[in-house]
mmCIF file of C-alpha atoms (C1' of nucleotides) in Angstrom:
data_model
loop_
_atom_site.group_PDB
_atom_site.id
_atom_site.type_symbol
_atom_site.label_atom_id
_atom_site.label_comp_id
_atom_site.label_asym_id
_atom_site.label_seq_id
_atom_site.Cartn_x
_atom_site.Cartn_y
_atom_site.Cartn_z
ATOM 1 C CA MET A 1 71.138 83.263 94.930
ATOM 2 C CA THR A 2 72.124 84.992 98.704
ATOM 3 C CA THR A 3 69.645 87.190 99.649
ATOM 4 C CA ASP A 4 71.155 91.433 99.500
ATOM 5 C CA ASP A 5 69.674 92.088 103.362
ATOM 6 C CA GLU A 6 72.545 90.701 104.448
ATOM 7 C CA ASP A 7 74.133 91.468 108.026
ATOM 8 C CA GLY A 8 76.792 91.515 109.800
ATOM 9 C CA ALA A 9 76.205 88.210 112.032
ATOM 10 C CA ASP A 10 75.182 86.678 108.309
ATOM 11 C CA ARG A 11 78.584 87.285 107.391
ATOM 12 C CA ILE A 12 80.004 85.501 109.913
ATOM 13 C CA ARG A 13 77.865 83.506 109.762
ATOM 14 C CA ALA A 14 78.791 82.471 106.052
ATOM 15 C CA GLY A 15 82.478 82.579 106.567
ATOM 16 C CA TRP A 16 82.431 79.645 108.690
ATOM 17 C CA ARG A 17 79.984 77.511 106.362
ATOM 18 C CA ARG A 18 82.734 77.878 103.690
ATOM 19 C CA GLU A 19 85.346 77.288 105.889
ATOM 20 C CA LEU A 20 84.411 74.663 107.983
ATOM 21 C CA PRO A 21 81.889 73.377 107.469
ATOM 22 C CA ASP A 22 81.388 70.693 109.488
ATOM 23 C CA VAL A 23 80.819 72.760 112.280
ATOM 24 C CA PRO A 24 77.193 74.057 113.541
ATOM 25 C CA VAL A 25 76.499 77.910 112.190
ATOM 26 C CA GLY A 26 73.063 78.350 114.035
ATOM 27 C CA PRO A 27 73.877 80.126 116.606
ATOM 28 C CA ILE A 28 75.601 82.834 115.557
ATOM 29 C CA GLY A 29 72.378 84.161 114.084
ATOM 30 C CA VAL A 30 70.727 84.901 117.796
ATOM 31 C CA ILE A 31 73.912 85.205 119.962
ATOM 32 C CA THR A 32 76.071 87.597 117.361
ATOM 33 C CA ARG A 33 72.547 89.220 117.697
ATOM 34 C CA ILE A 34 72.348 90.135 120.635
ATOM 35 C CA TRP A 35 76.163 90.896 121.416
ATOM 36 C CA ARG A 36 76.036 93.417 119.245
ATOM 37 C CA LEU A 37 72.197 94.307 120.288
ATOM 38 C CA ALA A 38 73.578 94.855 123.520
ATOM 39 C CA GLN A 39 76.472 96.763 122.566
ATOM 40 C CA LEU A 40 74.675 99.231 121.236
ATOM 41 C CA PHE A 41 72.005 99.754 124.194
ATOM 42 C CA THR A 42 74.831 100.494 125.881
ATOM 43 C CA ALA A 43 76.973 102.240 123.754
ATOM 44 C CA ASP A 44 72.942 105.372 123.042
ATOM 45 C CA ARG A 45 72.800 104.708 127.048
ATOM 46 C CA GLU A 46 76.206 105.918 126.880
ATOM 47 C CA ARG A 47 75.622 108.460 124.775
ATOM 48 C CA THR A 48 72.554 110.001 126.759
ATOM 49 C CA LEU A 49 73.739 109.586 129.789
ATOM 50 C CA ASP A 50 77.214 111.849 128.529
ATOM 51 C CA ARG A 51 74.736 114.530 128.557
ATOM 52 C CA LEU A 52 73.479 113.904 131.732
ATOM 53 C CA GLY A 53 76.712 113.484 133.621
ATOM 54 C CA LEU A 54 76.132 111.019 134.954
ATOM 55 C CA ASP A 55 77.994 107.195 133.884
ATOM 56 C CA SER A 56 76.295 103.564 133.655
ATOM 57 C CA SER A 57 77.753 102.761 136.691
ATOM 58 C CA THR A 58 76.490 105.682 138.715
ATOM 59 C CA LEU A 59 73.015 104.811 136.484
ATOM 60 C CA ASP A 60 72.913 101.306 137.999
ATOM 61 C CA LEU A 61 74.296 102.049 141.795
ATOM 62 C CA LEU A 62 71.477 105.020 141.586
ATOM 63 C CA SER A 63 68.859 103.281 140.490
ATOM 64 C CA THR A 64 69.607 100.293 142.970
ATOM 65 C CA LEU A 65 68.989 102.492 145.696
ATOM 66 C CA ARG A 66 65.608 104.096 144.061
ATOM 67 C CA ARG A 67 64.215 101.559 142.955
ATOM 68 C CA SER A 68 64.237 99.716 147.399
ATOM 69 C CA GLY A 69 62.120 103.168 147.934
ATOM 70 C CA PRO A 70 61.916 104.581 150.749
ATOM 71 C CA PRO A 71 64.266 105.400 152.841
ATOM 72 C CA TYR A 72 66.457 104.505 149.429
ATOM 73 C CA GLU A 73 68.770 103.213 151.849
ATOM 74 C CA LEU A 74 70.985 99.388 150.833
ATOM 75 C CA THR A 75 74.212 98.199 152.887
ATOM 76 C CA SER A 76 77.002 97.804 150.282
ATOM 77 C CA GLY A 77 76.352 93.918 151.091
ATOM 78 C CA GLN A 78 72.487 94.079 149.276
ATOM 79 C CA ILE A 79 74.001 96.718 146.623
ATOM 80 C CA ALA A 80 76.720 94.024 146.014
ATOM 81 C CA ALA A 81 73.537 90.893 145.279
ATOM 82 C CA ARG A 82 71.173 92.828 142.994
ATOM 83 C CA SER A 83 74.134 94.698 140.487
ATOM 84 C CA PHE A 84 76.063 91.257 139.085
ATOM 85 C CA VAL A 85 79.805 93.354 139.978
ATOM 86 C CA SER A 86 82.479 92.499 142.219
ATOM 87 C CA ALA A 87 81.196 93.914 146.031
ATOM 88 C CA GLY A 88 84.926 95.793 145.077
ATOM 89 C CA ALA A 89 83.965 97.427 142.248
ATOM 90 C CA VAL A 90 80.657 98.807 144.563
ATOM 91 C CA SER A 91 83.026 100.097 147.272
ATOM 92 C CA GLN A 92 84.385 102.119 143.633
ATOM 93 C CA ARG A 93 81.470 102.934 143.309
ATOM 94 C CA ILE A 94 79.771 104.103 146.405
ATOM 95 C CA ALA A 95 83.233 105.876 146.940
ATOM 96 C CA ARG A 96 83.026 107.813 143.134
ATOM 97 C CA ALA A 97 79.084 108.289 143.923
ATOM 98 C CA GLU A 98 79.980 110.284 147.094
ATOM 99 C CA ALA A 99 82.305 111.747 145.902
ATOM 100 C CA ALA A 100 80.208 113.260 143.711
ATOM 101 C CA GLY A 101 77.326 114.374 146.356
ATOM 102 C CA LEU A 102 74.776 111.720 144.891
ATOM 103 C CA VAL A 103 75.206 109.290 148.106
ATOM 104 C CA ARG A 104 75.774 109.355 152.334
ATOM 105 C CA ARG A 105 77.865 106.653 153.597
ATOM 106 C CA ALA A 106 77.910 105.535 157.133
ATOM 107 C CA ARG A 107 78.783 103.051 159.538
ATOM 108 C CA SER A 108 75.242 100.441 159.149
ATOM 109 C CA GLY A 109 73.942 100.638 162.849
ATOM 110 C CA ALA A 110 72.751 97.386 164.142
ATOM 111 C CA ASP A 111 76.264 96.008 162.450
ATOM 112 C CA GLY A 112 78.988 97.498 162.900
ATOM 113 C CA ARG A 113 80.903 95.774 159.704
ATOM 114 C CA SER A 114 78.420 96.875 157.151
ATOM 115 C CA VAL A 115 77.722 100.868 155.548
ATOM 116 C CA ALA A 116 74.336 102.289 154.664
ATOM 117 C CA VAL A 117 74.595 104.127 151.734
ATOM 118 C CA ARG A 118 71.831 105.765 151.321
ATOM 119 C CA LEU A 119 70.869 107.460 147.865
ATOM 120 C CA THR A 120 71.132 112.455 149.122
ATOM 121 C CA ASP A 121 67.904 114.956 147.092
ATOM 122 C CA GLU A 122 70.371 115.574 144.482
ATOM 123 C CA GLY A 123 71.407 111.527 144.118
ATOM 124 C CA ARG A 124 67.901 110.741 143.962
ATOM 125 C CA ARG A 125 66.233 113.628 141.511
ATOM 126 C CA MET A 126 69.120 113.008 139.094
ATOM 127 C CA ASN A 127 68.856 109.366 139.309
ATOM 128 C CA GLU A 128 64.587 109.427 138.449
ATOM 129 C CA ASP A 129 66.127 112.808 135.664
ATOM 130 C CA ALA A 130 68.177 109.674 134.167
ATOM 131 C CA VAL A 131 65.508 106.738 134.667
ATOM 132 C CA ALA A 132 63.276 109.317 132.260
ATOM 133 C CA ASP A 133 64.958 110.435 129.721
ATOM 134 C CA LEU A 134 66.616 106.729 128.896
ATOM 135 C CA LEU A 135 63.262 105.730 129.428
ATOM 136 C CA ARG A 136 61.238 107.158 127.108
ATOM 137 C CA HIS A 137 63.612 107.276 124.421
ATOM 138 C CA GLU A 138 64.456 103.494 124.630
ATOM 139 C CA GLU A 139 60.585 102.936 123.763
ATOM 140 C CA THR A 140 61.316 104.584 120.429
ATOM 141 C CA LEU A 141 63.723 102.694 119.743
ATOM 142 C CA LEU A 142 61.545 99.167 119.357
ATOM 143 C CA ASP A 143 59.559 101.342 117.918
ATOM 144 C CA GLY A 144 60.082 99.978 115.057
ATOM 145 C CA LEU A 145 58.944 96.682 115.615
ATOM 146 C CA GLY A 146 55.146 96.314 115.954
ATOM 147 C CA ALA A 147 53.847 95.742 119.825
ATOM 148 C CA THR A 148 53.353 91.955 119.189
ATOM 149 C CA GLU A 149 56.316 91.445 117.653
ATOM 150 C CA HIS A 150 57.746 92.972 120.741
ATOM 151 C CA ASP A 151 56.285 91.460 123.576
ATOM 152 C CA GLU A 152 57.096 87.436 121.442
ATOM 153 C CA LEU A 153 60.868 89.413 121.715
ATOM 154 C CA ALA A 154 60.328 89.821 125.511
ATOM 155 C CA ALA A 155 58.731 86.679 126.401
ATOM 156 C CA THR A 156 61.530 84.133 124.179
ATOM 157 C CA LEU A 157 64.258 86.351 125.493
ATOM 158 C CA LYS A 158 62.602 85.427 129.099
ATOM 159 C CA VAL A 159 62.426 82.341 128.125
ATOM 160 C CA LEU A 160 66.122 81.976 127.370
ATOM 161 C CA LEU A 161 67.054 83.802 130.678
ATOM 162 C CA GLY A 162 65.223 81.665 132.198
ATOM 163 C CA GLN A 163 67.032 78.453 131.058
ATOM 164 C CA LEU A 164 69.993 79.575 130.592
ATOM 165 C CA THR A 165 69.620 81.237 134.392
ATOM 166 C CA ARG A 166 69.260 77.098 135.326
ATOM 167 C CA ARG A 167 71.242 75.294 133.494
ATOM 168 C CA PHE A 168 74.345 77.534 134.752
ATOM 169 C CA ASP A 169 73.472 77.408 138.173
ATOM 170 C CA ALA A 170 73.039 73.867 138.725
ATOM 171 C CA GLU A 171 76.482 73.619 136.699
ATOM 172 C CA ASP A 172 77.824 75.612 139.762
ATOM 173 C CA ARG A 173 77.152 73.536 141.795
ATOM 174 C CA PRO A 174 77.939 69.975 141.005
ATOM 175 C CA PRO A 175 76.158 67.146 142.601
ATOM 176 C CA PRO A 176 76.996 66.068 146.304
ATOM 177 C CA MET B 1 48.022 88.393 140.673
ATOM 178 C CA THR B 2 51.057 88.607 139.703
ATOM 179 C CA THR B 3 53.450 85.649 138.104
ATOM 180 C CA ASP B 4 55.132 83.627 140.193
ATOM 181 C CA ASP B 5 58.373 83.305 137.677
ATOM 182 C CA GLU B 6 59.278 87.022 137.904
ATOM 183 C CA ASP B 7 63.276 86.898 136.533
ATOM 184 C CA GLY B 8 64.722 89.851 137.231
ATOM 185 C CA ALA B 9 63.387 91.502 134.315
ATOM 186 C CA ASP B 10 60.214 92.302 136.018
ATOM 187 C CA ARG B 11 61.449 92.705 139.302
ATOM 188 C CA ILE B 12 63.539 96.252 137.639
ATOM 189 C CA ARG B 13 60.332 96.668 135.581
ATOM 190 C CA ALA B 14 58.501 96.476 138.894
ATOM 191 C CA GLY B 15 60.077 98.316 141.056
ATOM 192 C CA TRP B 16 60.373 101.470 138.269
ATOM 193 C CA ARG B 17 56.312 100.783 138.232
ATOM 194 C CA ARG B 18 55.690 101.446 141.183
ATOM 195 C CA GLU B 19 57.632 104.191 142.532
ATOM 196 C CA LEU B 20 57.529 105.960 139.008
ATOM 197 C CA PRO B 21 54.948 105.121 137.664
ATOM 198 C CA ASP B 22 54.489 107.966 135.456
ATOM 199 C CA VAL B 23 57.777 105.905 133.349
ATOM 200 C CA PRO B 24 57.293 103.704 130.814
ATOM 201 C CA VAL B 25 58.509 100.627 131.349
ATOM 202 C CA GLY B 26 58.505 98.730 128.209
ATOM 203 C CA PRO B 27 61.830 98.569 127.083
ATOM 204 C CA ILE B 28 63.429 96.872 130.459
ATOM 205 C CA GLY B 29 60.985 93.541 129.016
ATOM 206 C CA VAL B 30 63.594 93.388 125.754
ATOM 207 C CA ILE B 31 65.960 95.755 126.680
ATOM 208 C CA THR B 32 67.380 94.404 130.104
ATOM 209 C CA ARG B 33 67.242 90.833 129.163
ATOM 210 C CA ILE B 34 69.394 91.771 126.297
ATOM 211 C CA TRP B 35 72.138 92.726 128.358
ATOM 212 C CA ARG B 36 72.006 89.830 130.675
ATOM 213 C CA LEU B 37 72.020 87.136 128.508
ATOM 214 C CA ALA B 38 74.267 89.141 126.475
ATOM 215 C CA GLN B 39 76.730 88.448 130.128
ATOM 216 C CA LEU B 40 75.804 84.957 130.164
ATOM 217 C CA PHE B 41 76.973 83.822 127.196
ATOM 218 C CA THR B 42 80.129 86.678 126.961
ATOM 219 C CA ALA B 43 80.306 84.056 131.040
ATOM 220 C CA ASP B 44 80.258 81.186 128.993
ATOM 221 C CA ARG B 45 82.296 80.925 126.212
ATOM 222 C CA GLU B 46 85.110 82.733 128.811
ATOM 223 C CA ARG B 47 85.220 79.320 130.427
ATOM 224 C CA THR B 48 85.557 77.375 127.369
ATOM 225 C CA LEU B 49 88.290 79.346 125.723
ATOM 226 C CA ASP B 50 89.499 79.144 129.663
ATOM 227 C CA ARG B 51 91.008 75.890 128.932
ATOM 228 C CA LEU B 52 91.682 75.282 126.084
ATOM 229 C CA GLY B 53 93.724 78.367 127.044
ATOM 230 C CA LEU B 54 92.441 81.128 124.511
ATOM 231 C CA ASP B 55 90.773 84.582 125.417
ATOM 232 C CA SER B 56 88.011 86.137 123.596
ATOM 233 C CA SER B 57 90.076 88.961 122.315
ATOM 234 C CA THR B 58 92.581 87.223 121.179
ATOM 235 C CA LEU B 59 89.969 84.543 120.043
ATOM 236 C CA ASP B 60 87.810 87.857 117.976
ATOM 237 C CA LEU B 61 91.418 87.975 116.069
ATOM 238 C CA LEU B 62 92.621 84.606 115.824
ATOM 239 C CA SER B 63 89.022 84.204 113.992
ATOM 240 C CA THR B 64 88.829 86.721 111.662
ATOM 241 C CA LEU B 65 92.062 86.179 110.005
ATOM 242 C CA ARG B 66 90.542 81.919 108.994
ATOM 243 C CA ARG B 67 87.725 83.238 108.817
ATOM 244 C CA SER B 68 89.523 84.978 105.616
ATOM 245 C CA GLY B 69 90.044 82.288 103.849
ATOM 246 C CA PRO B 70 93.494 81.311 102.877
ATOM 247 C CA PRO B 71 96.115 82.554 103.437
ATOM 248 C CA TYR B 72 94.482 83.341 106.328
ATOM 249 C CA GLU B 73 95.884 87.450 105.957
ATOM 250 C CA LEU B 74 94.983 90.445 106.696
ATOM 251 C CA THR B 75 96.066 94.103 107.184
ATOM 252 C CA SER B 76 95.609 95.695 110.986
ATOM 253 C CA GLY B 77 93.335 98.100 109.384
ATOM 254 C CA GLN B 78 91.355 94.853 107.678
ATOM 255 C CA ILE B 79 90.491 93.324 110.988
ATOM 256 C CA ALA B 80 90.021 96.809 112.241
ATOM 257 C CA ALA B 81 87.452 97.334 110.297
ATOM 258 C CA ARG B 82 85.215 94.075 111.099
ATOM 259 C CA SER B 83 86.244 93.900 115.006
ATOM 260 C CA PHE B 84 84.633 96.566 116.547
ATOM 261 C CA VAL B 85 86.957 98.260 118.458
ATOM 262 C CA SER B 86 89.765 100.725 118.845
ATOM 263 C CA ALA B 87 93.034 101.131 115.943
ATOM 264 C CA GLY B 88 94.991 100.456 119.236
ATOM 265 C CA ALA B 89 93.556 97.532 120.752
ATOM 266 C CA VAL B 90 93.812 96.125 117.794
ATOM 267 C CA SER B 91 97.462 96.833 117.681
ATOM 268 C CA GLN B 92 97.366 95.413 121.030
ATOM 269 C CA ARG B 93 95.564 91.942 120.781
ATOM 270 C CA ILE B 94 97.876 91.189 117.588
ATOM 271 C CA ALA B 95 101.354 92.237 120.146
ATOM 272 C CA ARG B 96 99.841 89.621 122.319
ATOM 273 C CA ALA B 97 98.771 87.028 119.643
ATOM 274 C CA GLU B 98 102.275 87.160 118.722
ATOM 275 C CA ALA B 99 104.062 86.497 122.291
ATOM 276 C CA ALA B 100 101.608 83.477 121.740
ATOM 277 C CA GLY B 101 103.229 82.575 118.291
ATOM 278 C CA LEU B 102 99.792 82.403 117.224
ATOM 279 C CA VAL B 103 100.232 85.035 114.573
ATOM 280 C CA ARG B 104 102.726 86.740 112.515
ATOM 281 C CA ARG B 105 103.536 89.911 111.675
ATOM 282 C CA ALA B 106 105.202 91.541 108.602
ATOM 283 C CA ARG B 107 105.635 95.216 106.519
ATOM 284 C CA SER B 108 103.211 94.652 103.688
ATOM 285 C CA GLY B 109 104.977 94.747 100.415
ATOM 286 C CA ALA B 110 102.907 97.018 97.701
ATOM 287 C CA ASP B 111 102.319 100.249 101.205
ATOM 288 C CA GLY B 112 105.033 100.147 103.265
ATOM 289 C CA ARG B 113 102.377 101.863 106.860
ATOM 290 C CA SER B 114 100.913 98.355 106.619
ATOM 291 C CA VAL B 115 101.021 95.162 108.121
ATOM 292 C CA ALA B 116 100.058 92.157 107.671
ATOM 293 C CA VAL B 117 99.509 89.743 109.908
ATOM 294 C CA ARG B 118 98.867 85.779 108.490
ATOM 295 C CA LEU B 119 98.137 83.222 111.315
ATOM 296 C CA THR B 120 99.997 80.504 112.067
ATOM 297 C CA ASP B 121 99.246 76.839 111.614
ATOM 298 C CA GLU B 122 99.654 76.881 115.289
ATOM 299 C CA GLY B 123 96.749 79.824 115.416
ATOM 300 C CA ARG B 124 95.343 78.536 113.288
ATOM 301 C CA ARG B 125 94.655 75.225 115.070
ATOM 302 C CA MET B 126 93.883 76.806 117.902
ATOM 303 C CA ASN B 127 91.263 78.254 116.094
ATOM 304 C CA GLU B 128 89.642 76.342 114.572
ATOM 305 C CA ASP B 129 89.839 74.219 117.906
ATOM 306 C CA ALA B 130 87.965 76.610 119.380
ATOM 307 C CA VAL B 131 85.669 77.477 116.923
ATOM 308 C CA ALA B 132 83.960 74.256 116.717
ATOM 309 C CA ASP B 133 84.209 73.732 120.175
ATOM 310 C CA LEU B 134 82.484 76.603 120.755
ATOM 311 C CA LEU B 135 79.699 76.653 118.331
ATOM 312 C CA ARG B 136 78.742 72.224 118.814
ATOM 313 C CA HIS B 137 78.642 74.546 122.751
ATOM 314 C CA GLU B 138 76.839 77.292 122.385
ATOM 315 C CA GLU B 139 74.138 75.009 120.181
ATOM 316 C CA THR B 140 72.642 73.586 123.100
ATOM 317 C CA LEU B 141 73.178 76.475 125.472
ATOM 318 C CA LEU B 142 69.628 76.921 122.595
ATOM 319 C CA ASP B 143 68.151 73.420 122.676
ATOM 320 C CA GLY B 144 65.825 74.676 124.455
ATOM 321 C CA LEU B 145 63.392 77.308 122.135
ATOM 322 C CA GLY B 146 61.882 75.228 119.691
ATOM 323 C CA ALA B 147 63.039 74.811 115.913
ATOM 324 C CA THR B 148 60.243 77.597 115.467
ATOM 325 C CA GLU B 149 60.768 79.958 118.264
ATOM 326 C CA HIS B 150 64.421 79.643 118.263
ATOM 327 C CA ASP B 151 64.295 80.751 114.209
ATOM 328 C CA GLU B 152 61.750 83.919 114.661
ATOM 329 C CA LEU B 153 64.125 84.320 118.193
ATOM 330 C CA ALA B 154 67.296 85.111 115.346
ATOM 331 C CA ALA B 155 64.906 87.291 112.699
ATOM 332 C CA THR B 156 63.370 89.369 115.196
ATOM 333 C CA LEU B 157 67.173 90.652 116.234
ATOM 334 C CA LYS B 158 67.979 90.804 113.226
ATOM 335 C CA VAL B 159 65.433 93.374 112.077
ATOM 336 C CA LEU B 160 65.423 95.120 115.309
ATOM 337 C CA LEU B 161 69.484 95.114 115.247
ATOM 338 C CA GLY B 162 69.332 96.266 111.403
ATOM 339 C CA GLN B 163 66.885 99.050 112.139
ATOM 340 C CA LEU B 164 69.150 100.348 114.924
ATOM 341 C CA THR B 165 71.899 100.523 113.136
ATOM 342 C CA ARG B 166 70.900 102.192 110.659
ATOM 343 C CA ARG B 167 69.494 104.906 112.704
ATOM 344 C CA PHE B 168 72.722 105.437 114.458
ATOM 345 C CA ASP B 169 74.729 105.482 111.555
ATOM 346 C CA ALA B 170 72.002 108.533 110.411
ATOM 347 C CA GLU B 171 72.106 110.289 113.448
ATOM 348 C CA ASP B 172 75.896 110.609 113.868
ATOM 349 C CA ARG B 173 76.452 112.368 110.177
ATOM 350 C CA PRO B 174 73.134 114.480 110.339
ATOM 351 C CA PRO B 175 72.161 116.302 107.749
ATOM 352 C CA PRO B 176 74.491 118.842 105.386
ATOM 353 C "C1'" DC C 1 110.074 118.091 93.871
ATOM 354 C "C1'" DC C 2 109.341 119.748 98.039
ATOM 355 C "C1'" DG C 3 106.230 120.621 102.055
ATOM 356 C "C1'" DA C 4 101.296 120.153 103.911
ATOM 357 C "C1'" DT C 5 97.825 116.904 104.607
ATOM 358 C "C1'" DT C 6 96.348 112.488 104.857
ATOM 359 C "C1'" DT C 7 96.780 107.626 106.455
ATOM 360 C "C1'" DA C 8 98.897 103.182 109.075
ATOM 361 C "C1'" DG C 9 99.875 101.486 112.862
ATOM 362 C "C1'" DT C 10 101.878 101.801 117.600
ATOM 363 C "C1'" DT C 11 102.283 103.687 121.750
ATOM 364 C "C1'" DT C 12 100.544 106.324 126.000
ATOM 365 C "C1'" DA C 13 97.349 107.437 130.125
ATOM 366 C "C1'" DG C 14 93.859 106.948 132.248
ATOM 367 C "C1'" DC C 15 89.300 103.828 133.637
ATOM 368 C "C1'" DG C 16 86.124 100.607 135.913
ATOM 369 C "C1'" DC C 17 86.401 95.983 136.190
ATOM 370 C "C1'" DT C 18 87.792 90.844 139.184
ATOM 371 C "C1'" DA C 19 90.262 88.911 142.290
ATOM 372 C "C1'" DA C 20 92.111 88.491 145.697
ATOM 373 C "C1'" DA C 21 95.014 90.562 150.274
ATOM 374 C "C1'" DG C 22 93.718 92.904 154.157
ATOM 375 C "C1'" DG C 23 91.325 95.316 158.277
ATOM 376 C "C1'" DA C 24 87.861 95.933 162.054
ATOM 377 C "C1'" DG C 25 84.000 93.958 163.631
ATOM 378 C "C1'" DT C 26 80.517 89.515 165.199
ATOM 379 C "C1'" DT C 27 79.539 85.543 166.117
ATOM 380 C "C1'" DG C 28 80.674 80.653 168.731
ATOM 381 C "C1'" DC C 29 82.851 77.167 170.621
ATOM 382 C "C1'" DT C 30 85.213 76.164 174.747
ATOM 383 C "C1'" DA D 1 85.662 84.819 179.038
ATOM 384 C "C1'" DG D 2 88.891 83.980 175.286
ATOM 385 C "C1'" DC D 3 90.356 82.906 170.561
ATOM 386 C "C1'" DA D 4 89.383 80.732 166.233
ATOM 387 C "C1'" DA D 5 86.255 81.298 162.423
ATOM 388 C "C1'" DC D 6 83.390 83.562 160.220
ATOM 389 C "C1'" DT D 7 81.478 88.297 157.839
ATOM 390 C "C1'" DC D 8 81.753 92.397 155.528
ATOM 391 C "C1'" DC D 9 83.786 96.392 153.822
ATOM 392 C "C1'" DT D 10 87.605 97.694 150.935
ATOM 393 C "C1'" DT D 11 92.853 98.195 149.313
ATOM 394 C "C1'" DT D 12 96.096 97.110 145.103
ATOM 395 C "C1'" DA D 13 97.629 94.627 141.459
ATOM 396 C "C1'" DG D 14 96.891 93.262 136.423
ATOM 397 C "C1'" DC D 15 93.940 94.012 133.022
ATOM 398 C "C1'" DG D 16 92.289 94.708 128.343
ATOM 399 C "C1'" DC D 17 89.885 98.820 126.736
ATOM 400 C "C1'" DT D 18 89.204 103.859 124.901
ATOM 401 C "C1'" DA D 19 91.022 107.723 123.274
ATOM 402 C "C1'" DA D 20 94.321 110.905 121.878
ATOM 403 C "C1'" DA D 21 99.317 111.428 120.992
ATOM 404 C "C1'" DC D 22 102.579 110.606 118.274
ATOM 405 C "C1'" DT D 23 106.320 108.137 114.403
ATOM 406 C "C1'" DA D 24 106.333 106.988 109.454
ATOM 407 C "C1'" DA D 25 105.217 106.342 105.051
ATOM 408 C "C1'" DA D 26 101.973 107.795 101.300
ATOM 409 C "C1'" DT D 27 99.439 111.006 98.643
ATOM 410 C "C1'" DC D 28 98.406 115.221 96.870
ATOM 411 C "C1'" DG D 29 99.145 120.861 95.290
ATOM 412 C "C1'" DG D 30 101.965 124.410 93.744
#
DNA sequence: CCGATTTAGTTTAGCGCTAAAGGAGTTGCT
DNA sequence: AGCAACTCCTTTAGCGCTAAACTAAATCGG
């Protein structure tokens, strides 16, 4: 008596349970759904950003600068450290945003190797508009969850994320 | 009195609350963490798959065929419909997997336009090994969650995913 | 049946990313 | 001081993806 409101994850799980009965299918219910939700949130952001003439990597750059507070300036290295992308990607993002007039680059005073990246007024304005739009809209995406459910979800995700982050960090740094 | 075990999402949320107090920062606790978890799961899979000489897009193709059951054969179109990627991407995935000897392509009997893609014995073996490895390992990633917490998480994710899927589907198909 | 339309799959241009190589400035050792 | 080692950033080759152009086969309507 299978329940009828199977989703994609349920179907994948049922497929593996049928075909490879020895394999544990438990993780699918969480991991596959997290992947799929991440995709949906990404696609939804992209639709909004298209309207605003931005893309998600530019938004990430502008937001990192904006969140740092006045004078909205960081070095490339600081941006890379906060962005979870490679230094090369940051360099390209800055070049694109500079061409669009959203940031300006200047050699940093103290250290001739670093580059200070600063938000222009237009970059700041576009970022503030986009962040307000996105977060207000994303709030509605989670409306279907009750307040308690929402908070418990955030809390559980935080626990899991903390555990995995610590675990992977420890694995990367094998015992001396 | 800020709690001290802030994670990245908490820091982003605190930054926006400080800089743009009018913007609702609630969604960050869920959406940002889902993105980050998806990234971690992806990176973890990639490490395992590297060892096995596979990549995640090839795994996805082989798994789709394997889950369909004997004779492990589907048309390109059926694969695309199950894969959440474009038809072009499927075509390229098949070409790579065929070059690696993991699938074989043949014009499909009934309809001269379609292509039947079938798992080779080696493709089937590699897929079964990889799926067993991955799922057994991923089970341990979720070990830190209690059974109840795990089940509640899966259930909440399923609800949210269902709501969003229906909502976006409805938006794509505007009223007639 | 014949031409137009639709459908299945492939090919290609362009995108942003990573990893690795390169260029320029700084630090440290003697 | 002088030179090696290091650091910060940029550049580039290669990858897989998407969107769109394209080829070929099937279907439909007069």
